[in-house]
């Protein structure tokens, strides 16, 4: 019998479905590493904005692909905030990657296969020792198709837009609800219809609609699923 065998938990879903909140809580409770892959796509987007490779009207794929080797992404744990922050070429970009400007362009950058290839390789390395909760759009389908627990989170676009709107207002961003709803719907469309690794429920994933579920109930359900899968992995 194996003991203390850790597992991989893959959480996918549309934007603002509360994936990261659940993933973070789960990782903390299990003592696992949490990886927010959306932050990695956001950091590449920030890089592309800074270099002028992407705007709402254009995307210079060629230049972006040629510059991929100049992008160094790292997560560093912040002891005070109990959270891993995203560093782009040595600089903490946690705040800059969460702005509406980046949110508006990130789906476009995520359609570029060479970007996905680079990030997926990095993500797979992080899972070599298991003990990981990773959230994103293609974790159960592409990054870890053999993950012991796969979840697919959903919620209505309106509920998600309200959540996101409140988050951005709390951060002092000057945004309107309509603008956010539009961004959520546009990202859903691009994320689920792109040619490379579109967002879809992975084989064997458990679908979880949390439109009308509180955080506590969600967490308890997911935590119990994880405990069951850990037990199975140790049998
Ligand atoms: O989870 P998020 O909203 O921070 O993700 C930002 C964008 O990154 C999302 O619109 C799609 C993309 N993404 C992706 O294509 N694949 C992932 N594994 C994670 C995010």
Coordinates of C-alpha atoms and ligand atoms in Angstrom, one line a residue:
X1 CA 0.0 0.0 0.0
X2 CA 1.2 3.5 -0.9
X3 CA 1.2 6.1 1.8
X4 CA 1.0 9.9 1.5
X5 CA 0.6 9.7 -2.2
X6 CA -0.3 13.2 -3.3
X7 CA -2.6 14.0 -6.2
X8 CA -3.1 16.6 -9.0
X9 CA -6.3 18.6 -8.9
X10 CA -7.2 20.3 -12.2
X11 CA -9.8 23.1 -12.1
X12 CA -11.2 24.5 -15.4
X13 CA -14.0 26.8 -16.2
X14 CA -15.1 30.2 -17.6
X15 CA -13.7 33.4 -16.2
X16 CA -14.9 34.6 -12.8
X17 CA -16.5 31.3 -11.8
X18 CA -14.6 31.4 -8.6
X19 CA -12.1 28.8 -9.6
X20 CA -9.2 30.5 -8.0
X21 CA -10.9 31.1 -4.7
X22 CA -11.8 27.4 -4.4
X23 CA -8.4 26.3 -5.7
X24 CA -6.5 28.5 -3.2
X25 CA -8.6 27.3 -0.3
X26 CA -8.1 23.7 -1.3
X27 CA -4.4 24.0 -1.8
X28 CA -4.0 25.7 1.6
X29 CA -6.1 23.0 3.4
X30 CA -4.2 20.2 1.7
X31 CA -0.8 21.8 2.0
X32 CA -0.5 21.6 -1.8
X33 CA 1.0 24.1 -4.2
X34 CA -1.5 26.4 -6.0
X35 CA -0.9 27.5 -9.6
X36 CA -3.0 30.2 -11.3
X37 CA -2.3 29.6 -15.0
X38 CA -4.5 32.6 -16.0
X39 CA -1.8 34.8 -14.3
X40 CA 0.8 33.3 -16.8
X41 CA -1.3 34.2 -19.8
X42 CA -2.0 37.6 -18.3
X43 CA 1.8 38.2 -17.8
X44 CA 2.5 37.3 -21.4
X45 CA -0.2 39.7 -22.4
X46 CA 1.3 42.5 -20.3
X47 CA 4.7 41.8 -22.0
X48 CA 3.0 42.0 -25.5
X49 CA 1.2 45.3 -24.5
X50 CA 4.5 46.8 -23.3
X51 CA 6.2 45.9 -26.5
X52 CA 3.3 47.2 -28.6
X53 CA 2.6 43.7 -30.1
X54 CA -1.1 43.8 -29.2
X55 CA -3.9 46.4 -29.1
X56 CA -7.6 46.0 -29.4
X57 CA -7.1 46.3 -33.2
X58 CA -4.0 44.3 -33.9
X59 CA -1.9 41.3 -32.8
X60 CA 1.6 41.0 -34.2
X61 CA 1.9 37.2 -33.8
X62 CA 5.3 37.0 -35.5
X63 CA 7.0 39.5 -33.3
X64 CA 5.4 37.9 -30.2
X65 CA 6.6 34.5 -31.2
X66 CA 10.1 35.7 -31.9
X67 CA 10.3 37.3 -28.5
X68 CA 9.0 34.4 -26.5
X69 CA 12.5 33.5 -25.2
X70 CA 12.7 36.9 -23.6
X71 CA 9.8 36.2 -21.4
X72 CA 10.7 34.8 -18.0
X73 CA 7.7 33.9 -15.7
X74 CA 8.1 32.9 -12.1
X75 CA 5.7 32.6 -9.1
X76 CA 7.1 33.8 -5.8
X77 CA 5.4 33.1 -2.6
X78 CA 4.5 36.2 -0.6
X79 CA 4.6 35.2 3.1
X80 CA 2.6 38.1 4.2
X81 CA -0.3 37.6 1.8
X82 CA 0.0 33.8 1.8
X83 CA -0.2 33.9 -2.0
X84 CA 2.1 33.2 -4.9
X85 CA 2.7 36.4 -7.0
X86 CA 3.5 36.6 -10.6
X87 CA 6.9 37.9 -11.7
X88 CA 7.6 38.9 -15.3
X89 CA 11.3 39.2 -16.0
X90 CA 12.1 39.7 -12.3
X91 CA 9.4 42.3 -11.7
X92 CA 6.3 41.7 -9.6
X93 CA 3.3 42.3 -12.0
X94 CA 0.5 41.0 -9.8
X95 CA -1.4 44.3 -9.9
X96 CA -0.8 45.1 -13.5
X97 CA -2.0 41.8 -14.9
X98 CA -5.4 42.1 -13.2
X99 CA -6.5 45.4 -15.0
X100 CA -9.3 45.5 -17.5
X101 CA -6.8 46.4 -20.2
X102 CA -5.1 43.1 -19.8
X103 CA -8.4 41.2 -19.4
X104 CA -9.6 42.7 -22.7
X105 CA -6.5 41.4 -24.6
X106 CA -5.6 38.2 -22.8
X107 CA -8.0 35.9 -24.8
X108 CA -6.4 37.1 -28.0
X109 CA -2.9 36.2 -26.7
X110 CA -4.1 32.8 -25.5
X111 CA -5.0 31.8 -29.0
X112 CA -1.4 31.8 -30.1
X113 CA -0.2 28.1 -30.1
X114 CA 3.5 28.9 -29.5
X115 CA 2.5 30.8 -26.3
X116 CA 0.4 27.9 -25.1
X117 CA 3.2 25.4 -25.9
X118 CA 5.7 27.4 -23.8
X119 CA 3.3 27.8 -20.8
X120 CA 2.0 24.2 -20.9
X121 CA 5.6 22.9 -20.7
X122 CA 6.3 25.1 -17.7
X123 CA 3.0 24.0 -16.0
X124 CA 3.7 20.3 -16.6
X125 CA 7.1 20.7 -14.9
X126 CA 5.4 22.1 -11.8
X127 CA 3.3 19.0 -11.5
X128 CA 6.1 16.5 -11.6
X129 CA 6.0 15.9 -7.9
X130 CA 2.2 16.1 -7.7
X131 CA 0.7 17.8 -4.6
X132 CA -0.7 20.6 -6.8
X133 CA -4.0 22.4 -7.4
X134 CA -3.9 24.2 -10.8
X135 CA -6.7 26.3 -12.4
X136 CA -7.2 27.5 -15.9
X137 CA -9.0 26.6 -19.1
X138 CA -7.1 23.5 -20.4
X139 CA -5.7 21.9 -17.3
X140 CA -7.9 18.8 -17.3
X141 CA -7.9 18.5 -21.1
X142 CA -4.3 19.3 -22.1
X143 CA -1.9 20.0 -19.2
X144 CA -2.9 17.1 -16.9
X145 CA -5.3 14.8 -18.6
X146 CA -4.5 12.2 -16.1
X147 CA -5.2 14.4 -13.0
X148 CA -6.8 12.4 -10.2
X149 CA -9.5 15.0 -9.7
X150 CA -10.8 17.2 -12.5
X151 CA -13.5 19.9 -11.9
X152 CA -15.3 22.0 -14.5
X153 CA -16.8 25.1 -12.8
X154 CA -19.7 27.1 -14.4
X155 CA -22.0 29.9 -13.4
X156 CA -24.3 32.2 -15.3
X157 CA -22.5 35.1 -17.2
X158 CA -24.5 37.7 -15.2
X159 CA -23.5 36.3 -11.9
X160 CA -19.9 36.2 -13.0
X161 CA -20.0 39.7 -14.2
X162 CA -21.4 41.0 -10.9
X163 CA -18.6 39.2 -9.0
X164 CA -15.9 40.6 -11.3
X165 CA -17.4 44.1 -11.2
X166 CA -17.3 44.1 -7.4
X167 CA -13.7 42.9 -7.4
X168 CA -12.6 45.6 -9.8
X169 CA -14.5 48.3 -7.9
X170 CA -12.9 47.2 -4.7
X171 CA -9.5 47.7 -6.4
X172 CA -10.6 51.2 -7.3
X173 CA -10.9 50.6 -11.1
X174 CA -13.1 52.9 -13.1
X175 CA -15.4 50.4 -14.8
X176 CA -19.1 49.9 -15.6
X177 CA -21.1 46.7 -15.1
X178 CA -22.0 46.7 -18.8
X179 CA -18.4 46.8 -19.8
X180 CA -17.6 43.9 -17.5
X181 CA -20.5 41.8 -18.8
X182 CA -19.4 42.4 -22.3
X183 CA -15.8 41.4 -21.4
X184 CA -17.0 38.2 -19.7
X185 CA -19.2 37.2 -22.7
X186 CA -16.5 38.0 -25.2
X187 CA -13.9 36.0 -23.3
X188 CA -16.3 33.0 -23.0
X189 CA -16.7 33.1 -26.8
X190 CA -13.0 33.3 -27.6
X191 CA -11.9 30.9 -24.9
X192 CA -14.4 28.2 -26.0
X193 CA -14.2 28.5 -29.8
X194 CA -10.4 28.9 -30.3
X195 CA -8.7 26.2 -32.4
X196 CA -6.0 25.3 -29.9
X197 CA -7.1 23.9 -26.6
X198 CA -10.6 25.4 -26.4
X199 CA -12.2 25.5 -23.0
X200 CA -14.4 22.4 -22.6
X201 CA -15.3 19.9 -20.0
X202 CA -12.5 17.3 -19.8
X203 CA -13.2 13.6 -20.0
X204 CA -14.0 12.5 -16.4
X205 CA -14.4 16.0 -15.1
X206 CA -17.1 16.8 -12.5
X207 CA -19.2 19.8 -13.5
X208 CA -19.9 22.2 -10.8
X209 CA -22.4 25.1 -11.2
X210 CA -22.0 27.5 -8.4
X211 CA -24.4 30.2 -9.6
X212 CA -26.5 29.8 -6.4
X213 CA -24.0 28.2 -4.0
X214 CA -22.2 29.9 -1.2
X215 CA -18.4 29.6 -0.8
X216 CA -18.6 27.5 2.3
X217 CA -20.8 24.8 0.7
X218 CA -18.7 24.8 -2.5
X219 CA -15.5 24.3 -0.5
X220 CA -16.9 21.5 1.6
X221 CA -18.1 19.6 -1.5
X222 CA -14.9 20.0 -3.4
X223 CA -12.7 19.2 -0.3
X224 CA -14.6 16.0 0.2
X225 CA -14.1 15.0 -3.4
X226 CA -10.4 15.7 -3.0
X227 CA -10.2 13.6 0.2
X228 CA -11.9 10.7 -1.6
X229 CA -9.5 10.8 -4.5
X230 CA -6.5 11.1 -2.2
X231 CA -7.7 8.0 -0.3
X232 CA -8.1 6.1 -3.6
X233 CA -4.6 7.1 -4.7
X234 CA -3.2 5.6 -1.5
X235 CA -5.1 2.3 -1.7
Ligands
LIG1 O1 -8.4 32.7 -15.3 P1 -8.2 34.1 -15.9 O2 -9.5 34.8 -16.2 O3 -7.2 35.0 -15.2 O4 -7.5 33.8 -17.3 C1 -7.2 34.9 -18.2 C2 -7.3 34.4 -19.7 O5 -6.2 33.5 -19.9 C3 -8.6 33.7 -20.1 O6 -9.5 34.5 -20.7 C4 -8.1 32.6 -21.0 C5 -6.6 32.4 -20.8 N1 -6.3 31.2 -20.2 C6 -6.1 30.1 -21.0 O7 -6.3 30.2 -22.2 N2 -5.6 28.9 -20.5 C7 -5.4 28.8 -19.2 N3 -5.0 27.6 -18.8 C8 -5.6 29.8 -18.3 C9 -6.1 31.0 -18.9

